[in-house]
Coordinates of C-alpha atoms in Angstrom, one line a residue:
M1 CA -101.5 -79.0 -109.2
A2 CA -98.1 -80.8 -109.5
Q3 CA -96.0 -77.8 -108.5
F4 CA -92.8 -78.4 -106.1
E5 CA -91.3 -75.2 -104.2
A6 CA -88.3 -73.9 -102.3
T7 CA -87.5 -71.1 -100.4
V8 CA -83.8 -70.3 -99.3
D9 CA -82.1 -67.1 -97.8
I10 CA -78.7 -65.9 -99.3
D11 CA -76.2 -63.8 -97.8
R12 CA -75.9 -61.5 -101.0
P13 CA -77.9 -58.2 -102.4
V14 CA -80.3 -59.4 -104.3
A15 CA -79.2 -57.6 -107.5
E16 CA -76.5 -59.8 -107.3
V17 CA -78.9 -63.0 -106.8
F18 CA -80.7 -62.0 -109.5
A19 CA -78.1 -61.5 -112.1
F20 CA -76.6 -64.9 -110.9
L21 CA -80.2 -66.7 -111.4
A22 CA -80.9 -64.8 -114.7
D23 CA -78.0 -66.4 -116.3
G24 CA -79.3 -69.8 -117.0
E25 CA -75.7 -71.1 -117.5
N26 CA -75.2 -71.1 -113.8
D27 CA -77.7 -74.1 -113.5
R28 CA -74.6 -76.4 -113.7
K29 CA -73.1 -75.0 -110.6
F30 CA -76.1 -75.9 -108.7
S31 CA -78.1 -79.0 -110.7
P32 CA -75.9 -82.1 -110.3
R33 CA -78.7 -83.3 -113.0
V34 CA -77.3 -80.4 -115.9
Q35 CA -74.7 -82.2 -117.9
K36 CA -74.6 -78.9 -120.5
I37 CA -75.9 -75.9 -121.0
S38 CA -76.1 -73.3 -123.2
K39 CA -78.3 -69.7 -124.3
S40 CA -79.0 -68.3 -127.5
P41 CA -78.8 -65.7 -128.4
A42 CA -75.6 -64.6 -127.0
G43 CA -75.8 -61.8 -124.5
P44 CA -77.5 -60.4 -121.3
T45 CA -80.6 -63.0 -120.6
A46 CA -84.0 -61.0 -121.3
V47 CA -87.4 -62.5 -122.3
G48 CA -87.1 -65.0 -125.6
T49 CA -83.7 -66.2 -124.4
V50 CA -83.7 -69.8 -125.0
F51 CA -81.4 -72.0 -122.4
R52 CA -80.6 -75.7 -123.9
S53 CA -79.4 -78.4 -121.6
T54 CA -79.0 -82.1 -121.4
V55 CA -80.1 -83.4 -118.4
K56 CA -80.0 -87.0 -116.4
D57 CA -83.0 -87.4 -114.8
A58 CA -83.6 -90.9 -112.9
G59 CA -81.2 -92.3 -115.4
M60 CA -82.5 -91.0 -118.3
T61 CA -80.4 -88.3 -120.7
T62 CA -83.1 -85.8 -121.9
R63 CA -82.6 -82.8 -124.0
R64 CA -84.5 -79.4 -122.4
A65 CA -85.5 -76.0 -123.6
F66 CA -86.0 -73.1 -121.9
R67 CA -87.6 -69.8 -122.9
I68 CA -87.4 -66.9 -120.6
S69 CA -90.9 -65.9 -120.4
E70 CA -90.7 -62.6 -118.0
L71 CA -87.7 -60.9 -116.4
V72 CA -88.3 -57.9 -113.8
A73 CA -85.0 -57.1 -112.2
P74 CA -84.2 -57.6 -109.4
T75 CA -87.2 -59.8 -108.1
R76 CA -89.3 -61.9 -110.6
I77 CA -87.8 -64.5 -113.4
R78 CA -90.1 -67.1 -114.9
W79 CA -89.5 -69.4 -117.8
N80 CA -91.5 -72.2 -119.8
E81 CA -90.4 -75.3 -120.9
L82 CA -90.3 -75.7 -125.0
S83 CA -89.0 -79.5 -125.1
A84 CA -91.6 -82.2 -125.7
N85 CA -90.4 -84.5 -123.3
L86 CA -92.4 -87.0 -120.9
V87 CA -92.3 -84.6 -118.1
T88 CA -92.0 -80.7 -118.3
A89 CA -92.5 -77.1 -116.7
R90 CA -95.4 -75.7 -117.7
E91 CA -94.0 -72.8 -115.7
G92 CA -91.0 -72.0 -113.3
G93 CA -89.8 -69.2 -111.9
Y94 CA -87.5 -67.3 -109.0
D95 CA -89.0 -64.9 -106.8
L96 CA -86.6 -63.0 -104.9
E97 CA -87.0 -60.3 -101.9
A98 CA -84.6 -58.4 -100.5
L99 CA -84.0 -58.5 -96.6
G100 CA -82.0 -55.8 -96.0
H101 CA -79.0 -54.9 -97.6
D102 CA -76.6 -57.9 -97.9
R103 CA -79.6 -60.6 -97.9
T104 CA -82.1 -62.3 -100.3
R105 CA -85.1 -64.7 -100.0
V106 CA -85.0 -66.9 -103.2
R107 CA -88.4 -68.7 -103.6
I108 CA -87.9 -71.3 -106.4
F109 CA -91.0 -73.4 -108.0
N110 CA -91.9 -75.5 -111.0
D111 CA -95.3 -76.2 -112.2
L112 CA -94.8 -79.7 -113.6
E113 CA -97.1 -81.3 -116.6
G114 CA -97.0 -85.0 -117.7
H115 CA -97.2 -85.7 -122.0
R116 CA -98.3 -88.9 -123.0
L117 CA -97.0 -91.5 -120.8
G118 CA -95.8 -88.8 -118.7
K119 CA -99.1 -88.1 -117.4
L120 CA -98.8 -91.3 -115.2
L121 CA -95.1 -90.1 -114.5
V122 CA -95.5 -86.8 -113.0
G123 CA -96.7 -87.3 -109.6
L124 CA -93.5 -89.3 -109.2
A125 CA -91.3 -86.7 -110.4
V126 CA -93.2 -84.2 -108.4
A127 CA -92.9 -86.2 -105.2
A128 CA -89.2 -86.9 -106.2
A129 CA -88.6 -83.1 -106.5
R130 CA -90.6 -82.2 -103.4
K131 CA -88.5 -84.3 -101.6
D132 CA -84.7 -82.8 -102.9
A133 CA -86.3 -79.3 -102.8
P134 CA -84.8 -78.1 -99.6
A135 CA -81.6 -79.3 -100.9
F136 CA -82.1 -77.7 -104.0
G137 CA -82.5 -74.6 -102.1
H138 CA -79.3 -75.0 -100.1
R139 CA -77.6 -75.8 -103.4
I140 CA -78.6 -72.6 -104.9
K141 CA -77.5 -70.4 -102.0
A142 CA -73.9 -72.3 -101.9
A143 CA -73.7 -71.8 -105.4
V144 CA -74.5 -67.7 -105.5
E145 CA -72.3 -67.3 -102.2
A146 CA -69.8 -69.0 -103.9
A147 CA -69.5 -66.7 -106.5

């Protein structure tokens, strides 16, 4: 399986963390690779909402589209990538667990798959993501706590 994950504890109530993460436009606040991101349709995030972004990975700029496939407040968010890039997220998500009144444990994961030449690159992409996973978790924590 070509999966990476990170777990981080955030000093905010689970409902606040869920609301922040469900609004995928907040991704640019913790993911330096996201250059632009927009949501369709406008309004609250729901199953079927699509987030379109421009990201820079390994020196290459690509366009990405993710569709929310599951949204169970305040504990579970899932998405699937719709893009036709070389490496995509077959499934990704957040699992949230309340750790008392003002703390939340968040597990993020992405299950990556390669397409065409990307089948040769997916191992490198997963290795890089796994290496960055702890820092990625800390960037999420800092962004949520600053919001």
